[in-house]
Short mmCIF file of C-alpha atoms in Angstrom, two decimals:
data_model
loop_
_atom_site.label_atom_id
_atom_site.label_comp_id
_atom_site.label_asym_id
_atom_site.label_seq_id
_atom_site.Cartn_x
_atom_site.Cartn_y
_atom_site.Cartn_z
CA UNK A 1 17.77 -64.08 -150.08
CA UNK A 2 19.54 -60.84 -148.43
CA UNK A 3 22.29 -61.36 -146.09
CA UNK A 4 21.30 -60.42 -142.50
CA UNK A 5 23.31 -59.35 -139.09
CA UNK A 6 22.97 -58.86 -135.64
CA UNK A 7 23.55 -55.39 -134.72
CA UNK A 8 22.82 -54.82 -131.18
CA UNK A 9 21.51 -57.01 -128.15
CA UNK A 10 19.94 -55.49 -124.52
CA UNK A 11 18.69 -57.86 -121.49
CA UNK A 12 17.36 -56.81 -118.26
CA UNK A 13 19.18 -58.10 -114.80
CA UNK A 14 16.97 -61.78 -114.38
CA UNK A 15 15.42 -62.30 -111.00
CA UNK A 16 13.26 -64.32 -109.38
CA UNK A 17 10.72 -61.08 -109.08
CA UNK A 18 10.82 -57.68 -111.03
CA UNK A 19 8.02 -56.21 -108.94
CA UNK A 20 9.54 -52.65 -109.48
CA UNK A 21 7.89 -52.48 -113.06
CA UNK A 22 4.92 -53.65 -115.15
CA UNK A 23 5.10 -55.99 -118.45
CA UNK A 24 5.28 -53.39 -120.53
CA UNK A 25 8.14 -51.40 -119.18
CA UNK A 26 10.35 -54.64 -118.34
CA UNK A 27 10.07 -55.16 -122.54
CA UNK A 28 10.92 -51.42 -122.70
CA UNK A 29 14.15 -52.32 -120.79
CA UNK A 30 15.20 -54.52 -122.91
CA UNK A 31 14.33 -53.17 -125.87
CA UNK A 32 15.97 -49.71 -125.23
CA UNK A 33 19.01 -51.37 -124.08
CA UNK A 34 19.41 -53.08 -127.76
CA UNK A 35 18.52 -49.93 -129.46
CA UNK A 36 21.04 -47.93 -127.90
CA UNK A 37 23.71 -50.96 -128.57
CA UNK A 38 22.93 -50.79 -132.02
CA UNK A 39 22.63 -47.06 -132.16
CA UNK A 40 19.10 -46.73 -133.58
CA UNK A 41 16.33 -44.67 -132.91
CA UNK A 42 12.71 -46.29 -132.29
CA UNK A 43 11.31 -44.95 -135.85
CA UNK A 44 14.30 -46.76 -137.54
CA UNK A 45 12.41 -49.94 -136.91
CA UNK A 46 10.60 -51.17 -139.38
CA UNK A 47 8.86 -54.33 -137.75
CA UNK A 48 8.83 -56.09 -134.48
CA UNK A 49 8.64 -59.59 -133.02
CA UNK A 50 7.40 -60.47 -129.70
CA UNK A 51 8.21 -63.68 -127.87
CA UNK A 52 6.20 -64.41 -124.75
CA UNK A 53 4.03 -68.11 -123.26
CA UNK A 54 1.33 -66.11 -121.94
CA UNK A 55 -0.56 -68.76 -120.76
CA UNK A 56 2.20 -68.72 -118.02
CA UNK A 57 1.39 -65.09 -116.99
CA UNK A 58 -2.37 -65.36 -117.83
CA UNK A 59 -2.24 -62.02 -119.69
CA UNK A 60 -3.75 -62.34 -123.37
CA UNK A 61 -2.58 -60.38 -126.32
CA UNK A 62 0.95 -59.76 -125.07
CA UNK A 63 2.14 -57.98 -128.66
CA UNK A 64 -0.68 -55.79 -127.96
CA UNK A 65 -0.31 -54.63 -124.11
CA UNK A 66 3.57 -54.79 -124.23
CA UNK A 67 3.60 -53.77 -128.15
CA UNK A 68 4.37 -49.39 -127.10
CA UNK A 69 7.15 -51.07 -124.77
CA UNK A 70 8.74 -52.95 -127.94
CA UNK A 71 8.41 -49.43 -130.06
CA UNK A 72 5.42 -51.62 -131.91
CA UNK A 73 2.34 -48.88 -132.50
CA UNK A 74 2.28 -47.83 -135.60
CA UNK A 75 4.34 -51.13 -137.16
CA UNK A 76 4.11 -54.63 -138.13
CA UNK A 77 3.96 -56.47 -134.89
CA UNK A 78 3.53 -60.47 -134.14
CA UNK A 79 4.00 -62.80 -131.20
CA UNK A 80 5.59 -66.58 -131.51
CA UNK A 81 4.61 -69.11 -128.55
CA UNK A 82 6.14 -72.23 -129.13
CA UNK A 83 7.28 -73.20 -125.63
CA UNK A 84 11.07 -73.03 -124.90
CA UNK A 85 11.60 -72.28 -128.72
CA UNK A 86 9.66 -69.18 -128.71
CA UNK A 87 12.94 -66.69 -128.47
CA UNK A 88 14.69 -68.75 -130.98
CA UNK A 89 11.76 -69.01 -133.31
CA UNK A 90 11.11 -65.19 -133.07
CA UNK A 91 14.91 -64.20 -133.90
CA UNK A 92 14.42 -66.69 -137.11
CA UNK A 93 11.05 -65.32 -137.87
CA UNK A 94 12.92 -61.91 -137.90
CA UNK A 95 15.74 -63.16 -139.56
CA UNK A 96 13.53 -64.79 -142.22
CA UNK A 97 11.72 -61.14 -142.59
CA UNK A 98 14.87 -59.13 -143.25
CA UNK A 99 16.34 -61.94 -145.23
CA UNK A 100 13.25 -61.52 -147.65
CA UNK A 101 14.30 -58.13 -148.72
CA UNK A 102 10.85 -57.10 -147.31
CA UNK A 103 12.06 -55.35 -144.27
CA UNK A 104 15.29 -53.59 -143.30
CA UNK A 105 15.52 -53.64 -139.13
CA UNK A 106 13.55 -55.81 -137.02
CA UNK A 107 13.60 -55.68 -133.18
CA UNK A 108 13.04 -59.11 -131.92
CA UNK A 109 11.86 -58.95 -128.03
CA UNK A 110 11.06 -61.61 -125.47
CA UNK A 111 10.17 -61.67 -121.95
CA UNK A 112 8.40 -63.75 -119.49
CA UNK A 113 7.19 -62.53 -116.00
CA UNK A 114 7.01 -65.99 -114.10
CA UNK A 115 6.62 -64.02 -110.64
CA UNK A 116 3.18 -63.02 -111.93
CA UNK A 117 1.00 -66.28 -113.02
CA UNK A 118 1.15 -69.83 -112.79
CA UNK A 119 4.15 -71.66 -114.99
CA UNK A 120 2.85 -75.18 -113.53
CA UNK A 121 -0.61 -74.48 -114.28
CA UNK A 122 0.50 -73.24 -118.11
CA UNK A 123 2.36 -76.51 -118.74
CA UNK A 124 -0.68 -78.63 -117.44
CA UNK A 125 -2.85 -76.99 -120.06
CA UNK A 126 -2.14 -79.94 -122.51
CA UNK A 127 -4.43 -82.52 -124.19
CA UNK A 128 -7.53 -82.66 -122.24
CA UNK A 129 -8.46 -86.23 -123.06
CA UNK A 130 -4.57 -87.48 -123.02
CA UNK A 131 -2.11 -85.85 -120.91
CA UNK A 132 -4.08 -83.90 -118.65
CA UNK A 133 -4.61 -86.89 -116.55
CA UNK A 134 -0.86 -87.84 -115.84
CA UNK A 135 0.85 -84.59 -116.26
CA UNK A 136 4.05 -84.38 -114.75
CA UNK A 137 4.67 -80.63 -115.87
CA UNK A 138 8.53 -79.88 -117.18
CA UNK A 139 10.47 -81.39 -114.37
CA UNK A 140 8.82 -84.92 -114.43
CA UNK A 141 8.93 -84.63 -118.10
CA UNK A 142 12.55 -84.45 -118.20
CA UNK A 143 13.23 -86.96 -115.05
CA UNK A 144 11.53 -89.27 -117.01
CA UNK A 145 13.45 -89.30 -119.98
CA UNK A 146 16.96 -89.05 -117.99
CA UNK A 147 16.40 -92.62 -116.62
CA UNK A 148 16.51 -93.48 -119.97
CA UNK A 149 19.54 -91.73 -121.17
CA UNK A 150 21.78 -92.57 -118.03
CA UNK A 151 20.96 -96.56 -118.53
CA UNK A 152 21.71 -96.24 -122.06
CA UNK A 153 24.59 -93.86 -122.10
CA UNK A 154 26.59 -94.29 -118.93
CA UNK A 155 26.05 -90.54 -117.41
CA UNK A 156 26.43 -90.37 -113.92
CA UNK A 157 25.00 -87.79 -111.38
CA UNK A 158 28.56 -86.49 -111.10
CA UNK A 159 28.88 -85.65 -114.65
CA UNK A 160 25.69 -83.62 -114.49
CA UNK A 161 26.69 -81.99 -111.30
CA UNK A 162 29.94 -80.84 -113.08
CA UNK A 163 27.39 -78.75 -115.54
CA UNK A 164 25.90 -77.43 -112.98
CA UNK A 165 29.06 -76.34 -111.20
CA UNK A 166 30.33 -74.85 -114.70
CA UNK A 167 26.77 -73.06 -115.06
CA UNK A 168 26.93 -71.29 -112.03
CA UNK A 169 31.06 -70.13 -112.08
CA UNK A 170 29.65 -68.88 -115.38
CA UNK A 171 26.85 -67.07 -114.11
CA UNK A 172 28.74 -65.49 -111.69
CA UNK A 173 30.93 -63.56 -114.54
CA UNK A 174 27.23 -62.53 -115.93
CA UNK A 175 25.84 -59.25 -114.18
CA UNK A 176 22.52 -60.38 -115.65
CA UNK A 177 22.13 -64.11 -114.45
CA UNK A 178 19.97 -64.87 -112.10
CA UNK A 179 21.70 -67.76 -110.43
CA UNK A 180 25.14 -67.01 -109.70
CA UNK A 181 27.72 -69.08 -107.80
CA UNK A 182 31.40 -68.58 -108.40
CA UNK A 183 31.68 -71.05 -105.55
CA UNK A 184 29.82 -74.13 -106.72
CA UNK A 185 30.62 -77.73 -106.12
CA UNK A 186 29.93 -81.02 -106.97
CA UNK A 187 29.25 -81.67 -103.35
CA UNK A 188 26.61 -78.59 -103.61
CA UNK A 189 25.18 -80.32 -106.33
CA UNK A 190 24.77 -83.70 -105.19
CA UNK A 191 23.78 -82.12 -101.67
CA UNK A 192 20.50 -80.17 -103.25
CA UNK A 193 17.47 -81.71 -102.63
CA UNK A 194 16.50 -84.31 -104.77
CA UNK A 195 12.99 -83.21 -107.05
CA UNK A 196 12.15 -85.89 -109.39
CA UNK A 197 14.82 -89.00 -109.56
CA UNK A 198 17.70 -88.05 -110.71
CA UNK A 199 17.00 -84.71 -110.78
CA UNK A 200 18.17 -81.90 -108.13
CA UNK A 201 17.15 -78.74 -107.53
CA UNK A 202 20.82 -77.15 -108.56
CA UNK A 203 20.63 -79.71 -111.84
CA UNK A 204 17.11 -77.58 -112.65
CA UNK A 205 17.15 -73.89 -114.41
CA UNK A 206 14.87 -71.49 -112.37
CA UNK A 207 12.19 -69.44 -113.35
CA UNK A 208 13.05 -65.73 -113.89
CA UNK A 209 11.49 -62.65 -114.58
CA UNK A 210 13.42 -60.96 -117.18
CA UNK A 211 13.65 -59.42 -121.26
CA UNK A 212 15.80 -59.17 -123.61
CA UNK A 213 16.29 -57.97 -127.46
CA UNK A 214 17.70 -58.01 -130.58
CA UNK A 215 18.08 -55.88 -133.77
CA UNK A 216 18.50 -57.43 -137.11
CA UNK A 217 19.40 -55.59 -139.92
CA UNK A 218 20.09 -55.76 -143.42
CA UNK A 219 23.49 -55.96 -144.64
CA UNK A 220 23.78 -52.23 -146.14
CA UNK A 221 22.21 -51.33 -142.52
CA UNK A 222 24.13 -53.46 -140.74
CA UNK A 223 27.61 -52.58 -142.00
CA UNK A 224 26.75 -48.95 -141.99
CA UNK A 225 25.64 -48.97 -138.23
CA UNK A 226 27.92 -51.63 -136.95
CA UNK A 227 31.70 -52.26 -137.09
CA UNK A 228 31.55 -56.23 -136.97
CA UNK A 229 27.94 -57.54 -137.22
CA UNK A 230 27.03 -61.15 -136.20
CA UNK A 231 25.88 -62.24 -139.61
CA UNK A 232 23.54 -64.91 -139.73
CA UNK A 233 25.10 -67.84 -141.49
CA UNK A 234 22.25 -70.26 -141.16
CA UNK A 235 18.79 -71.20 -139.40
CA UNK A 236 16.66 -73.69 -138.99
CA UNK A 237 13.87 -74.67 -137.26
CA UNK A 238 11.79 -78.03 -136.61
CA UNK A 239 8.89 -79.41 -135.05
CA UNK A 240 7.59 -82.97 -134.04
CA UNK A 241 4.64 -84.86 -133.47
CA UNK A 242 2.59 -83.70 -130.21
CA UNK A 243 2.38 -86.65 -127.36
CA UNK A 244 4.96 -87.00 -125.15
CA UNK A 245 5.70 -90.90 -125.82
CA UNK A 246 5.70 -90.00 -129.90
CA UNK A 247 9.08 -89.48 -130.38
CA UNK A 248 11.18 -92.66 -129.11
CA UNK A 249 14.23 -92.21 -126.44
CA UNK A 250 13.20 -89.03 -127.24
CA UNK A 251 16.13 -87.65 -124.86
CA UNK A 252 19.02 -90.00 -126.50
CA UNK A 253 18.08 -89.25 -130.15
CA UNK A 254 16.78 -85.33 -129.68
CA UNK A 255 15.83 -85.65 -133.38
CA UNK A 256 14.41 -82.52 -133.52
CA UNK A 257 17.82 -80.51 -132.13
CA UNK A 258 20.14 -83.01 -133.93
CA UNK A 259 17.94 -82.16 -137.51
CA UNK A 260 18.11 -79.04 -137.09
CA UNK A 261 22.06 -78.97 -136.25
CA UNK A 262 22.41 -81.15 -139.09
CA UNK A 263 20.44 -78.49 -141.70
CA UNK A 264 22.53 -75.42 -140.63
CA UNK A 265 25.92 -77.30 -140.03
CA UNK A 266 25.15 -78.09 -143.48
CA UNK A 267 24.50 -74.92 -145.27
CA UNK A 268 27.18 -73.20 -142.75
CA UNK A 269 29.97 -75.60 -144.01
CA UNK A 270 30.48 -76.84 -140.08
CA UNK A 271 32.41 -80.51 -140.31
CA UNK A 272 33.34 -80.59 -136.69
CA UNK A 273 31.25 -78.50 -134.17
CA UNK A 274 33.88 -79.11 -131.31
CA UNK A 275 36.59 -77.07 -133.56
CA UNK A 276 34.57 -75.16 -135.87
CA UNK A 277 32.59 -73.44 -133.35
CA UNK A 278 34.13 -70.65 -131.42
CA UNK A 279 31.37 -70.88 -128.77
CA UNK A 280 28.03 -71.89 -128.33
CA UNK A 281 24.86 -70.64 -126.53
CA UNK A 282 22.71 -74.06 -125.92
CA UNK A 283 19.27 -73.92 -124.70
CA UNK A 284 19.85 -76.51 -121.36
CA UNK A 285 16.79 -76.63 -119.22
CA UNK A 286 18.54 -79.13 -117.13
CA UNK A 287 22.65 -80.20 -116.64
CA UNK A 288 21.38 -83.74 -117.98
CA UNK A 289 19.87 -82.18 -121.00
CA UNK A 290 23.19 -80.32 -121.80
CA UNK A 291 24.78 -83.44 -121.74
CA UNK A 292 22.65 -85.07 -124.12
CA UNK A 293 22.78 -81.88 -126.43
CA UNK A 294 26.76 -82.71 -126.57
CA UNK A 295 25.61 -86.04 -128.42
CA UNK A 296 22.57 -84.56 -130.41
CA UNK A 297 24.86 -81.46 -131.60
CA UNK A 298 27.84 -83.45 -132.45
CA UNK A 299 30.09 -81.65 -129.79
CA UNK A 300 30.94 -85.73 -129.41
CA UNK A 301 30.37 -89.11 -130.13
CA UNK A 302 27.21 -91.04 -129.05
CA UNK A 303 27.24 -91.97 -125.25
CA UNK A 304 30.65 -89.56 -124.90
CA UNK A 305 28.96 -86.61 -123.38
CA UNK A 306 30.39 -87.59 -119.77
CA UNK A 307 33.78 -87.79 -120.87
CA UNK A 308 33.30 -84.38 -122.94
CA UNK A 309 32.44 -82.27 -119.28
CA UNK A 310 35.08 -84.56 -117.60
CA UNK A 311 37.52 -82.72 -120.47
CA UNK A 312 37.18 -79.29 -119.43
CA UNK A 313 36.64 -78.87 -123.08
CA UNK A 314 33.20 -77.08 -122.80
CA UNK A 315 34.68 -74.59 -120.06
CA UNK A 316 35.44 -71.21 -120.69
CA UNK A 317 39.22 -71.83 -121.80
CA UNK A 318 38.39 -74.80 -123.55
CA UNK A 319 38.30 -76.03 -127.17
CA UNK A 320 34.51 -75.05 -127.17
CA UNK A 321 33.10 -72.84 -124.65
CA UNK A 322 29.41 -73.77 -123.96
CA UNK A 323 27.00 -71.08 -122.53
CA UNK A 324 29.81 -68.75 -121.10
CA UNK A 325 27.20 -66.56 -119.67
CA UNK A 326 26.16 -69.41 -117.47
CA UNK A 327 22.89 -70.70 -119.69
CA UNK A 328 19.11 -71.16 -119.07
CA UNK A 329 20.73 -73.27 -115.48
CA UNK A 330 21.38 -69.56 -114.88
CA UNK A 331 18.58 -67.25 -116.38
CA UNK A 332 15.24 -68.63 -117.32
CA UNK A 333 12.43 -65.89 -118.27
CA UNK A 334 10.99 -68.50 -121.01
CA UNK A 335 10.05 -66.36 -123.55
CA UNK A 336 13.27 -64.33 -123.30
CA UNK A 337 15.27 -67.16 -123.16
CA UNK A 338 15.60 -68.37 -126.95
CA UNK A 339 16.29 -64.88 -127.34
CA UNK A 340 19.02 -64.57 -124.75
CA UNK A 341 20.85 -67.56 -126.27
CA UNK A 342 21.27 -65.54 -129.86
CA UNK A 343 21.97 -62.34 -127.98
CA UNK A 344 24.90 -64.37 -125.90
CA UNK A 345 26.51 -66.00 -128.92
CA UNK A 346 25.71 -62.51 -130.94
CA UNK A 347 27.62 -60.93 -127.91
CA UNK A 348 30.57 -62.80 -128.19
CA UNK A 349 31.35 -62.17 -131.92
CA UNK A 350 30.33 -58.31 -131.66
CA UNK A 351 33.06 -58.36 -128.68
CA UNK A 352 30.55 -56.93 -126.30
CA UNK A 353 30.63 -60.24 -123.71
CA UNK A 354 32.11 -58.55 -120.83
CA UNK A 355 33.95 -61.14 -118.08
CA UNK A 356 32.61 -63.95 -120.24
CA UNK A 357 34.59 -62.99 -123.32
CA UNK A 358 35.97 -65.76 -125.76
CA UNK A 359 38.88 -64.14 -127.20
CA UNK A 360 38.59 -64.68 -131.44
CA UNK A 361 35.34 -65.52 -132.28
CA UNK A 362 34.57 -65.75 -135.60
CA UNK A 363 32.14 -68.61 -135.54
CA UNK A 364 28.84 -69.31 -132.61
CA UNK A 365 26.16 -71.66 -132.29
CA UNK A 366 22.70 -70.73 -130.57
CA UNK A 367 19.84 -72.96 -130.18
CA UNK A 368 16.52 -73.47 -128.65
CA UNK A 369 14.54 -76.23 -127.25
CA UNK A 370 10.51 -76.79 -126.41
CA UNK A 371 9.49 -79.84 -125.00
CA UNK A 372 11.02 -82.15 -127.44
CA UNK A 373 8.73 -81.12 -129.96
CA UNK A 374 10.51 -78.42 -130.91
CA UNK A 375 13.77 -77.56 -131.73
CA UNK A 376 16.13 -74.63 -133.08
CA UNK A 377 19.72 -73.70 -134.45
CA UNK A 378 21.02 -70.57 -135.59
CA UNK A 379 24.77 -70.30 -136.55
CA UNK A 380 26.48 -66.99 -136.68
CA UNK A 381 29.22 -65.32 -138.14
CA UNK A 382 31.68 -62.57 -137.50
CA UNK A 383 33.79 -61.24 -140.65
CA UNK A 384 37.15 -63.10 -139.98
CA UNK B 1 13.95 -50.39 -106.78
CA UNK B 2 10.52 -49.91 -105.22
CA UNK B 3 7.82 -52.62 -104.84
CA UNK B 4 4.44 -52.00 -107.28
CA UNK B 5 1.21 -52.50 -105.68
CA UNK B 6 -0.30 -55.94 -107.02
CA UNK B 7 -3.67 -57.02 -107.63
CA UNK B 8 -4.67 -60.65 -107.28
CA UNK B 9 -7.18 -62.64 -109.51
CA UNK B 10 -8.87 -65.82 -109.11
CA UNK B 11 -11.05 -67.43 -111.62
CA UNK B 12 -13.59 -70.69 -111.78
CA UNK B 13 -14.09 -71.29 -115.29
CA UNK B 14 -15.27 -73.99 -117.17
CA UNK B 15 -13.96 -75.54 -120.50
CA UNK B 16 -15.47 -77.87 -122.60
CA UNK B 17 -13.46 -79.92 -125.49
CA UNK B 18 -14.63 -82.44 -128.10
CA UNK B 19 -12.37 -85.43 -127.91
CA UNK B 20 -12.27 -86.13 -132.14
CA UNK B 21 -13.39 -89.32 -133.71
CA UNK B 22 -9.98 -91.40 -132.87
CA UNK B 23 -10.28 -90.56 -128.91
CA UNK B 24 -14.42 -91.27 -128.55
CA UNK B 25 -13.70 -94.46 -129.74
CA UNK B 26 -10.38 -95.02 -127.60
CA UNK B 27 -12.50 -93.77 -125.01
CA UNK B 28 -15.75 -95.95 -125.40
CA UNK B 29 -13.23 -98.80 -125.50
CA UNK B 30 -11.76 -98.07 -121.91
CA UNK B 31 -15.37 -97.97 -120.15
CA UNK B 32 -14.87 -101.83 -121.35
CA UNK B 33 -10.99 -102.05 -119.86
CA UNK B 34 -10.29 -102.05 -123.68
CA UNK B 35 -7.14 -100.34 -125.20
CA UNK B 36 -7.05 -100.15 -128.84
CA UNK B 37 -4.48 -98.03 -131.13
CA UNK B 38 -4.73 -97.07 -134.74
CA UNK B 39 -2.34 -98.65 -137.23
CA UNK B 40 -0.95 -96.25 -139.93
CA UNK B 41 -1.21 -98.24 -143.55
CA UNK B 42 1.93 -96.84 -144.67
CA UNK B 43 4.65 -97.09 -142.07
CA UNK B 44 2.72 -99.46 -139.77
CA UNK B 45 3.42 -97.67 -136.47
CA UNK B 46 0.70 -98.10 -133.92
CA UNK B 47 -0.31 -94.72 -132.43
CA UNK B 48 -1.34 -94.43 -128.78
CA UNK B 49 -3.08 -91.76 -128.25
CA UNK B 50 -4.87 -92.83 -131.51
CA UNK B 51 -5.23 -90.04 -133.38
CA UNK B 52 -6.74 -89.45 -136.92
CA UNK B 53 -3.32 -88.93 -138.90
CA UNK B 54 0.01 -90.11 -139.33
CA UNK B 55 2.70 -86.85 -138.96
CA UNK B 56 5.48 -89.02 -140.28
CA UNK B 57 3.13 -90.43 -143.73
CA UNK B 58 0.47 -87.51 -143.85
CA UNK B 59 -2.09 -90.80 -144.39
CA UNK B 60 -5.55 -90.21 -142.64
CA UNK B 61 -5.55 -93.20 -140.01
CA UNK B 62 -8.58 -96.08 -139.54
CA UNK B 63 -7.00 -99.61 -138.68
CA UNK B 64 -7.32 -100.48 -135.01
CA UNK B 65 -5.39 -103.03 -133.58
CA UNK B 66 -5.74 -104.48 -129.87
CA UNK B 67 -3.32 -103.16 -127.04
CA UNK B 68 -2.59 -105.17 -123.74
CA UNK B 69 -2.87 -103.52 -120.67
CA UNK B 70 0.62 -104.37 -119.69
CA UNK B 71 3.83 -103.95 -121.08
CA UNK B 72 7.62 -102.36 -120.58
CA UNK B 73 8.48 -99.98 -118.53
CA UNK B 74 10.68 -97.77 -120.77
CA UNK B 75 11.64 -94.90 -118.54
CA UNK B 76 11.02 -94.00 -114.92
CA UNK B 77 11.11 -91.18 -112.15
CA UNK B 78 9.66 -90.53 -108.90
CA UNK B 79 8.57 -87.31 -108.01
CA UNK B 80 9.28 -85.53 -104.65
CA UNK B 81 7.20 -82.30 -105.61
CA UNK B 82 3.83 -82.31 -105.54
CA UNK B 83 2.16 -81.51 -109.23
CA UNK B 84 -0.94 -79.53 -110.42
CA UNK B 85 -3.30 -82.16 -111.81
CA UNK B 86 -4.08 -81.07 -115.24
CA UNK B 87 -7.91 -82.49 -114.67
CA UNK B 88 -8.85 -81.74 -111.21
CA UNK B 89 -6.65 -78.62 -110.59
CA UNK B 90 -5.86 -80.40 -107.43
CA UNK B 91 -2.09 -80.67 -106.42
CA UNK B 92 -1.28 -84.55 -106.45
CA UNK B 93 0.42 -85.79 -103.19
CA UNK B 94 4.47 -86.93 -103.40
CA UNK B 95 6.06 -88.87 -103.67
CA UNK B 96 5.14 -91.01 -106.68
CA UNK B 97 6.54 -92.84 -109.55
CA UNK B 98 5.95 -92.02 -113.16
CA UNK B 99 7.27 -93.89 -116.32
CA UNK B 100 6.85 -94.26 -120.09
CA UNK B 101 5.28 -97.37 -120.59
CA UNK B 102 5.47 -99.26 -124.16
CA UNK B 103 2.48 -100.95 -123.91
CA UNK B 104 2.28 -104.68 -125.45
CA UNK B 105 0.91 -104.03 -129.01
CA UNK B 106 1.53 -100.14 -129.19
CA UNK B 107 4.52 -98.42 -131.02
CA UNK B 108 4.74 -94.90 -129.04
CA UNK B 109 5.20 -94.86 -125.01
CA UNK B 110 1.98 -94.02 -123.02
CA UNK B 111 2.76 -91.53 -119.82
CA UNK B 112 1.76 -92.84 -116.54
CA UNK B 113 1.67 -93.27 -112.97
CA UNK B 114 3.71 -95.90 -111.00
CA UNK B 115 2.41 -97.75 -107.97
CA UNK B 116 6.38 -97.57 -106.95
CA UNK B 117 7.77 -94.76 -105.71
CA UNK B 118 11.00 -96.23 -104.35
CA UNK B 119 14.06 -95.51 -106.96
CA UNK B 120 15.63 -98.58 -105.91
CA UNK B 121 13.21 -100.92 -107.35
CA UNK B 122 12.71 -99.40 -110.47
CA UNK B 123 14.51 -100.34 -113.69
CA UNK B 124 14.51 -99.38 -117.37
CA UNK B 125 12.74 -103.02 -118.90
CA UNK B 126 10.79 -103.93 -115.98
CA UNK B 127 7.55 -105.34 -117.00
CA UNK B 128 4.62 -103.26 -115.75
CA UNK B 129 0.72 -103.89 -115.67
CA UNK B 130 -2.50 -101.19 -115.64
CA UNK B 131 -4.52 -101.15 -112.37
CA UNK B 132 -7.93 -100.12 -113.33
CA UNK B 133 -10.42 -98.48 -111.48
CA UNK B 134 -13.66 -100.09 -110.38
CA UNK B 135 -16.23 -97.33 -111.59
CA UNK B 136 -14.90 -97.07 -115.49
CA UNK B 137 -15.40 -93.27 -116.29
CA UNK B 138 -14.23 -93.86 -120.36
CA UNK B 139 -11.09 -91.36 -119.39
CA UNK B 140 -7.29 -91.72 -119.22
CA UNK B 141 -7.58 -92.05 -115.29
CA UNK B 142 -9.90 -95.61 -115.30
CA UNK B 143 -6.38 -96.41 -115.15
CA UNK B 144 -4.97 -95.55 -111.91
CA UNK B 145 -1.76 -96.60 -112.05
CA UNK B 146 1.18 -99.39 -112.92
CA UNK B 147 2.33 -102.38 -111.08
CA UNK B 148 5.58 -103.69 -111.67
CA UNK B 149 5.34 -107.29 -112.35
CA UNK B 150 7.07 -109.61 -110.47
#
C-alpha cells in the first residue's frame, strides 16, 4: 500500500442559497481553489470522486452534470452517495485509489445545493413498506434517540447549549461558515424555538449551499508539491443494518462510529485520543450528537461527555479542540460536509486554517456520520 | 453576486414497490391484527421489520414468532415541526409524539407515533399499546399510533 497525503483544499463560502451560480459552477469554485492550493493544473489530476446526495436536488447523474466543473471530462470519475458520510467516504475512496498505486493524484469534491430541492422529501424516500408510514425526517430521528441518551448518561440541555455556543463562536472565525455568532450564549440557545423535544433550533445544523474539494497525492508527488502534507495514517468505514430500530440504544452506543474509530486508532497507534490528537473535526449534526460522539470516540469515558464540555478542553486552546472551524453546526451542504471535515483537519496540519489555526498540529481526526447506519473515521498526520 | 433566473418543476409520478417474501407475510398478518417477527437461527434475534436475512449472521430467516401489540417505550420525542408523510406526501400536523417501541416478543424497536404529545407525560420505560384502525389495509399504518398504558 502506498503512502497518501492531502496537499490542497478548497471550499466555497457556505450559505443558505447560492443563487448566483448553478451546481457545476459551485463545484468548479471549490475544485479550482483546491487545485490552486495544491499548485496543480487540471491536466495533472488522474481521476475524480464526486460526493452528492442527488435526491435532495432531484437532479440525476450529478457526476455527469457537474463533472466538467470538477475537471473530470475524459477521466475516471465516480460518485458516492451515502447520506452524511458521502463526503468522508469519497475521501476514503480517493485514498484507496492512490494507496493502491494505480493513481497518483486524485481530486475529491463534494457539494450540495439544498436550496434547489427538497431535502425533507429526499429523507422521506425510505423503505416504502416500513419507514415511510412513520418517518420523522432527520430531526425526529435524532430527537428520538436523544431522550434515551439523556436518560441513561445524565446529559442536560445546558450541556448541549454549551456545544452550540462553542460551535457558533468558532464559526465566527471561519469566513466559510454559514452560521456565525461571536456573541452566542447559553441563554440564546435555550431561548430558541423547540423543534422536536428536546432539540431547539440552535441545537441543529443548518442546510447550506456549498462545495468543498481536496487533492490527494502519492508520496513522491506529495513531497515534491507540498512542504508538509497531511498524510493519511489510517481510514475506516462502517455500515450497519438498515432499519431505525436495528441498532440498540443507537445514539448511546453509536456502534458504527465507535468501531471505525477503534480500527483507525489501532492502525495509527492512538492510545489516548484526548491527548494524542491535536485537533478533531467531527460530524456533529446536532449539539447532543457531539456529546455522544465524545464518548463513542473515546475522548472521555461513558457518561462523562457533559463533564468534558464543562471542562472547556474541547474549546480552541483546550487539550483537544473539537471543530475549531465551527463544524456541521455552522455549515452543512450535506454532500460536501464530510469533505469539509477532512479538509479542515488537513488545513490544521498544512498550517492553513487562518483565524482558527491551532498551534503545532501533528495528529488530527476527521469523522463522518450518516443516520447511524454509516460512519467513517480518518487519522491525519504531519511530519513532526 | 447577481441572482440567476430559476425554473420550477413539479411532478406527479407513481412508483410501485414489491414487498418481498418476509414483508408479504407480515402485511397479511396485519390484516388480522397479527404482528410477527422473524427469528435468526444462529443469534436468536427476533427481527421487526421481518426481513429475509440476518445481517449479523448472514443466515436466511424462516422461523416466525408472535409479537404482542404492546411493549416498552425505549425512546420518545414530541415533534413541533410538521414533516412530510412519506406515504401520502401530505404534511403531518404538529405537535405529535413519536417513540421507539420494543414490542413484547421482538428484539428490535419499532419507530411509531404516540397519542401523547406532552413531554411532561412521556418517560423512557413506559408501557405502550397499539391503537388499530378499523378498516385494516395490511400496511404499517394499520396501527394509527400507540397509547401510554396507565
